Each structure stands twice: as C-alpha cells, then as structure tokens.
Amino acid sequence: MTKKNAVNSELKKDDLIVIGGAGGFIAGSLARYFHNRGFTRIRAIDKKPLPEWYQRVPGVECLCMDLSIEANCRKACEGAVEVYNLAADMGGMGFIERFRIECLRSILINTHMIESAWRAGAKRYFFSSSACAYNTDLQKDPKVRALKESDAYPAMAERGYGWEKLMSEMFCQEYWAERGLKTFMARFHNVYGPWGTWDGGREKAPAAICRKVIEAKDTGNTTITIWGDGKQTRSFMFIDDCTKGIDMIMHCEDLIATPINLGSHELVSINKLVSIVEEIGGTKLKREYDLDAPKGVAGRNSDNRMIRKILNWEPDTTLRDGLKATYKWIEQQYMARKAGRQIVI
Ligand code: NAD
C-alpha cells in the first residue's frame, strides 16, 4: 500500500502562474507541464528574443524581459498567485567554470523577483537551486557518498554559480521568516532531456555525448572526445521527473523554506554514460580523453532520503529510458539543422 504524500495544491486553473527563464530548458518544460494540466493563465518570461526560445506553448503569454532589472520583475509578477524563478545565466561545466561573474550576477534576478512576488501578494515562490550549492570538499572522490541536504553547510560551494545559489536560497528562507512568503527551493542534480541545450558550449554531459555520437555516426568519424578521464561520476534526472518534482515540492507545506534535493540517485561514470549512448546509437567509438577540459567535481550523487520521506516519491525514470528519448530528439534537431530546417514540434 502506498503512503499518501503531503502534497496539496489549492491552485485554481485560472490562477496566474509566472515562470521566469521560460525561454530555456526546464522553465519552458514547466510551462508546458502546467499547460497540459489545464492551467489557463501562464505568463512565461525570458530575456532571449522569442525566436530563440526552446519552446513556445500555445496559449501561454510570452514576454521578453530582462529579469535582473527590478521594474521588469514588478511587471512580470503583477497579479501572480505563484511565481517560479528558474531564470539564470548558466550552462554546463564549460560555462560555469569560465564565466563566474555572469553566474554570480543571477543573484539580481532572484533578489528582484522575490521582492516583486512578495509585493504582488503571490502565495508561493519557487527558486531553482543546484547541487553546485554543496560543499565541494565532499565531492573529491568519484566513489562519493550521496549528498544530503545538510551537506551545504559548512559552506564551500562551487565558486560563482554555487555561491549564487546558496545566497539566493538564504533570501528565500528570510522572506518566509521575516515576511511570511511561502518559499520553496529544489537543488536540481543534472537535468537532461528533449528541448535541452545540445550544442554551442552551454550543453551538459548527456546532451553533449548524444550529439558527439550522432555527429560521429553522421561524419564517419570513429573517435569521441571525453572531458576529463571519464571516471568522474554523476547522477542525471530526466526532465519529466524534474517538472513533476517542482510541482510536488511547491505544493508541500512541509517544505516551506526548506531546500531539498531533486535528482536521480542512479550514479554513473561518464564512461558508462558514453557506453549507454553508444548502445542507443548502435555504434562503438574510440575514446580520447581531454584531461585539460573542465570536468567539475570528481563525483556527485543525490541522497534521496528526504524527498522519499516527505513526498513519498523520487525521480524514477531510468537513465537508459531518458537517454533514448533525448538521443532521438537531438538526432532530429541535428538532421533538421543539417538540412537547413528548424524543427517545430
Ligand atoms: P537554461 O539556460 O536553459 O534556462 C535559463 C533561462 O534563463 C535562459 O533561457 C536564459 O535566457 C534565461 N535568463 C538568464 N538571465 C535572464 C534574465 N536576466 N532575465 C530573464 N531571463 C534570463 O537553463 P536550465 O537548464 O533550464 O536551468 C533552469 C534553472 O535550473 C537555472 O536556475 C539553473 O541554474 C537551474 N539548474 C539547472 C540544472 C540543469 O541540469 N539543467 C541543474 C541545477 C540547477
């Protein structure tokens, strides 16, 4: 018999949901998630011009605004019942190790969004934090023990990106403590799936490896370059688990002002990830290791005891299933681009 979880959403179908960063991967998928569940008033915001948004969901209001500017956040949050802030200047290791200032500047987005949400009388506020908020000293061994929520302190977060997340979490906690705004924070662990960045320098390992395998097959190149020695370990969460998890966390009273892991606990090495993608693509490539490339911490996994206990659920799409869907989508994008077409799904 399954235990009933503590989620109880009172959100009405015509309540206004505001989603920041919705031209990007996760927030775009979140807009689609709420739309598919029958919510009729969704306002999606991103600073990117509309043609560059990964997804534009029919019926969703799409606004191009820079949310690091306070006046824009005021406009964005007008009339909001729930605000989801997923806007951030970010990317994979290649980006966050090189552009720490850009990453730190995202603090302006959360600072103005949370104040604007509170002023607008929003009932709930969500902030997308990250596993990069965890103490890096605990992530030096590929055979890591999974990170539990209390491991963020004493703080020694990833420079730049991770510290921005920690500080923004603190804002969320204080808005609850001092001003009574119900805030929710999920520490995402490596999210991947269709509609994610797959080239250009901001892509994460699963998408990058799918693209490299597809490219190798297409060009006849038999070698794949892997960043680092391939022994670094990670867990990867499929996008559908992420959107479902955000909804559950946002509507759980036991999680107010409490950061929680949202990630898979299926730990794999990058070498194993490459093998799975090769199997999906039906090929086997010669591996070359670029030891000078950014590789991040040695190992990282999500300890899911807290989410299991509180929500009676955890992300459960297997890596193989999630990668199959991702590979197929990236292959379509790759082929469409090669043929000079833009794919609209
Ligand atoms: P993404 O880059 O696809 O989306 C972020 C979006 O925010 C982009 O479209 C970008 O244009 C927008 N943005 C940046 N600055 C902005 C501004 N000033 N005003 C308005 N929009 C702005 O990234 P994503 O993977 O969808 O990540 C969403 C959130 O989840 C981010 O906060 C990120 O830090 C967090 N996160 C993601 C992962 C992951 O694996 N993808 C892991 C941990 C945390």
PDB file of C-alpha atoms in Angstrom, residues 139-252:
ATOM      1  CA  GLN A 139      32.901  15.763  -3.880  1.00  0.00           C
ATOM      2  CA  LYS A 140      36.563  14.979  -4.422  1.00  0.00           C
ATOM      3  CA  ASP A 141      36.208  11.221  -4.798  1.00  0.00           C
ATOM      4  CA  PRO A 142      34.341   9.546  -7.700  1.00  0.00           C
ATOM      5  CA  LYS A 143      33.048   6.966  -5.180  1.00  0.00           C
ATOM      6  CA  VAL A 144      31.133   9.711  -3.398  1.00  0.00           C
ATOM      7  CA  ARG A 145      28.600   9.230  -0.723  1.00  0.00           C
ATOM      8  CA  ALA A 146      25.392  10.871  -1.914  1.00  0.00           C
ATOM      9  CA  LEU A 147      24.883  14.478  -0.829  1.00  0.00           C
ATOM     10  CA  LYS A 148      22.206  15.099   1.742  1.00  0.00           C
ATOM     11  CA  GLU A 149      20.559  18.454   2.278  1.00  0.00           C
ATOM     12  CA  SER A 150      22.573  19.368   5.378  1.00  0.00           C
ATOM     13  CA  ASP A 151      25.852  18.959   3.419  1.00  0.00           C
ATOM     14  CA  ALA A 152      25.608  22.521   2.058  1.00  0.00           C
ATOM     15  CA  TYR A 153      26.991  23.782   5.368  1.00  0.00           C
ATOM     16  CA  PRO A 154      29.688  24.499   6.429  1.00  0.00           C
ATOM     17  CA  ALA A 155      29.604  26.264   3.072  1.00  0.00           C
ATOM     18  CA  MET A 156      32.246  25.710   0.401  1.00  0.00           C
ATOM     19  CA  ALA A 157      30.062  25.868  -2.691  1.00  0.00           C
ATOM     20  CA  GLU A 158      31.196  25.842  -6.330  1.00  0.00           C
ATOM     21  CA  ARG A 159      32.793  29.248  -6.878  1.00  0.00           C
ATOM     22  CA  GLY A 160      30.499  31.695  -8.627  1.00  0.00           C
ATOM     23  CA  TYR A 161      27.456  29.617  -9.615  1.00  0.00           C
ATOM     24  CA  GLY A 162      27.165  27.612  -6.381  1.00  0.00           C
ATOM     25  CA  TRP A 163      27.547  30.605  -4.085  1.00  0.00           C
ATOM     26  CA  GLU A 164      24.864  32.498  -6.006  1.00  0.00           C
ATOM     27  CA  LYS A 165      22.517  29.576  -5.404  1.00  0.00           C
ATOM     28  CA  LEU A 166      23.315  29.428  -1.693  1.00  0.00           C
ATOM     29  CA  MET A 167      22.775  33.161  -1.222  1.00  0.00           C
ATOM     30  CA  SER A 168      19.520  33.091  -3.154  1.00  0.00           C
ATOM     31  CA  GLU A 169      18.333  30.171  -1.004  1.00  0.00           C
ATOM     32  CA  MET A 170      19.030  32.347   2.020  1.00  0.00           C
ATOM     33  CA  PHE A 171      16.890  35.135   0.549  1.00  0.00           C
ATOM     34  CA  CYS A 172      14.063  32.626   0.158  1.00  0.00           C
ATOM     35  CA  GLN A 173      14.382  31.467   3.743  1.00  0.00           C
ATOM     36  CA  GLU A 174      14.375  35.016   5.098  1.00  0.00           C
ATOM     37  CA  TYR A 175      11.347  36.060   3.055  1.00  0.00           C
ATOM     38  CA  TRP A 176       9.457  33.296   4.818  1.00  0.00           C
ATOM     39  CA  ALA A 177      10.922  34.054   8.243  1.00  0.00           C
ATOM     40  CA  GLU A 178      10.506  37.830   8.128  1.00  0.00           C
ATOM     41  CA  ARG A 179       7.665  38.417   5.680  1.00  0.00           C
ATOM     42  CA  GLY A 180       5.638  35.222   5.605  1.00  0.00           C
ATOM     43  CA  LEU A 181       6.058  34.475   1.879  1.00  0.00           C
ATOM     44  CA  LYS A 182       5.881  30.713   1.344  1.00  0.00           C
ATOM     45  CA  THR A 183       9.101  29.895  -0.466  1.00  0.00           C
ATOM     46  CA  PHE A 184      10.290  26.576  -1.905  1.00  0.00           C
ATOM     47  CA  MET A 185      13.714  25.547  -3.166  1.00  0.00           C
ATOM     48  CA  ALA A 186      14.840  22.482  -5.052  1.00  0.00           C
ATOM     49  CA  ARG A 187      18.502  21.631  -5.514  1.00  0.00           C
ATOM     50  CA  PHE A 188      18.456  20.140  -9.020  1.00  0.00           C
ATOM     51  CA  HIS A 189      21.023  17.490  -9.913  1.00  0.00           C
ATOM     52  CA  ASN A 190      21.932  17.474 -13.666  1.00  0.00           C
ATOM     53  CA  VAL A 191      18.711  17.680 -15.619  1.00  0.00           C
ATOM     54  CA  TYR A 192      18.584  16.392 -19.189  1.00  0.00           C
ATOM     55  CA  GLY A 193      16.031  15.570 -21.859  1.00  0.00           C
ATOM     56  CA  PRO A 194      14.407  16.760 -25.069  1.00  0.00           C
ATOM     57  CA  TRP A 195      14.350  20.570 -25.518  1.00  0.00           C
ATOM     58  CA  GLY A 196      17.630  20.978 -23.615  1.00  0.00           C
ATOM     59  CA  THR A 197      20.743  22.762 -24.892  1.00  0.00           C
ATOM     60  CA  TRP A 198      22.638  20.277 -27.080  1.00  0.00           C
ATOM     61  CA  ASP A 199      25.430  22.355 -28.598  1.00  0.00           C
ATOM     62  CA  GLY A 200      27.018  25.804 -28.512  1.00  0.00           C
ATOM     63  CA  GLY A 201      29.054  25.491 -25.288  1.00  0.00           C
ATOM     64  CA  ARG A 202      26.354  25.561 -22.584  1.00  0.00           C
ATOM     65  CA  GLU A 203      25.218  21.947 -23.014  1.00  0.00           C
ATOM     66  CA  LYS A 204      25.572  19.365 -20.243  1.00  0.00           C
ATOM     67  CA  ALA A 205      27.234  15.953 -20.487  1.00  0.00           C
ATOM     68  CA  PRO A 206      24.230  13.780 -21.553  1.00  0.00           C
ATOM     69  CA  ALA A 207      23.296  16.103 -24.432  1.00  0.00           C
ATOM     70  CA  ALA A 208      26.926  16.672 -25.423  1.00  0.00           C
ATOM     71  CA  ILE A 209      27.598  12.936 -25.575  1.00  0.00           C
ATOM     72  CA  CYS A 210      24.422  12.234 -27.560  1.00  0.00           C
ATOM     73  CA  ARG A 211      25.445  14.950 -30.040  1.00  0.00           C
ATOM     74  CA  LYS A 212      29.006  13.643 -30.324  1.00  0.00           C
ATOM     75  CA  VAL A 213      27.792  10.092 -31.018  1.00  0.00           C
ATOM     76  CA  ILE A 214      25.276  11.348 -33.600  1.00  0.00           C
ATOM     77  CA  GLU A 215      27.958  13.503 -35.241  1.00  0.00           C
ATOM     78  CA  ALA A 216      30.430  10.621 -35.287  1.00  0.00           C
ATOM     79  CA  LYS A 217      27.897   8.351 -36.973  1.00  0.00           C
ATOM     80  CA  ASP A 218      26.967  11.026 -39.460  1.00  0.00           C
ATOM     81  CA  THR A 219      30.501  12.043 -40.414  1.00  0.00           C
ATOM     82  CA  GLY A 220      32.099   8.615 -40.199  1.00  0.00           C
ATOM     83  CA  ASN A 221      34.494   9.839 -37.523  1.00  0.00           C
ATOM     84  CA  THR A 222      35.265   6.903 -35.230  1.00  0.00           C
ATOM     85  CA  THR A 223      36.630   8.837 -32.254  1.00  0.00           C
ATOM     86  CA  ILE A 224      34.826  10.532 -29.378  1.00  0.00           C
ATOM     87  CA  THR A 225      36.495  13.120 -27.125  1.00  0.00           C
ATOM     88  CA  ILE A 226      35.539  12.911 -23.480  1.00  0.00           C
ATOM     89  CA  TRP A 227      36.178  15.729 -20.996  1.00  0.00           C
ATOM     90  CA  GLY A 228      38.365  14.525 -18.103  1.00  0.00           C
ATOM     91  CA  ASP A 229      39.352  10.894 -17.552  1.00  0.00           C
ATOM     92  CA  GLY A 230      35.766   9.636 -17.836  1.00  0.00           C
ATOM     93  CA  LYS A 231      35.864   8.252 -14.299  1.00  0.00           C
ATOM     94  CA  GLN A 232      34.047  11.218 -12.756  1.00  0.00           C
ATOM     95  CA  THR A 233      30.594  10.185 -11.552  1.00  0.00           C
ATOM     96  CA  ARG A 234      27.224  11.926 -11.647  1.00  0.00           C
ATOM     97  CA  SER A 235      23.517  11.236 -11.487  1.00  0.00           C
ATOM     98  CA  PHE A 236      21.180  12.592 -14.164  1.00  0.00           C
ATOM     99  CA  MET A 237      17.490  13.423 -13.833  1.00  0.00           C
ATOM    100  CA  PHE A 238      15.071  13.217 -16.742  1.00  0.00           C
ATOM    101  CA  ILE A 239      13.131  16.434 -17.426  1.00  0.00           C
ATOM    102  CA  ASP A 240       9.673  14.907 -16.809  1.00  0.00           C
ATOM    103  CA  ASP A 241      10.727  13.925 -13.288  1.00  0.00           C
ATOM    104  CA  CYS A 242      12.019  17.452 -12.775  1.00  0.00           C
ATOM    105  CA  THR A 243       8.762  19.218 -13.708  1.00  0.00           C
ATOM    106  CA  LYS A 244       6.692  16.785 -11.656  1.00  0.00           C
ATOM    107  CA  GLY A 245       9.055  17.228  -8.713  1.00  0.00           C
ATOM    108  CA  ILE A 246       8.870  21.039  -8.897  1.00  0.00           C
ATOM    109  CA  ASP A 247       5.063  20.857  -8.731  1.00  0.00           C
ATOM    110  CA  MET A 248       5.138  18.469  -5.760  1.00  0.00           C
ATOM    111  CA  ILE A 249       7.727  20.487  -3.857  1.00  0.00           C
ATOM    112  CA  MET A 250       5.948  23.806  -4.461  1.00  0.00           C
ATOM    113  CA  HIS A 251       2.725  22.419  -3.020  1.00  0.00           C
ATOM    114  CA  CYS A 252       4.072  20.678   0.042  1.00  0.00           C
TER     115      CYS A 252
END
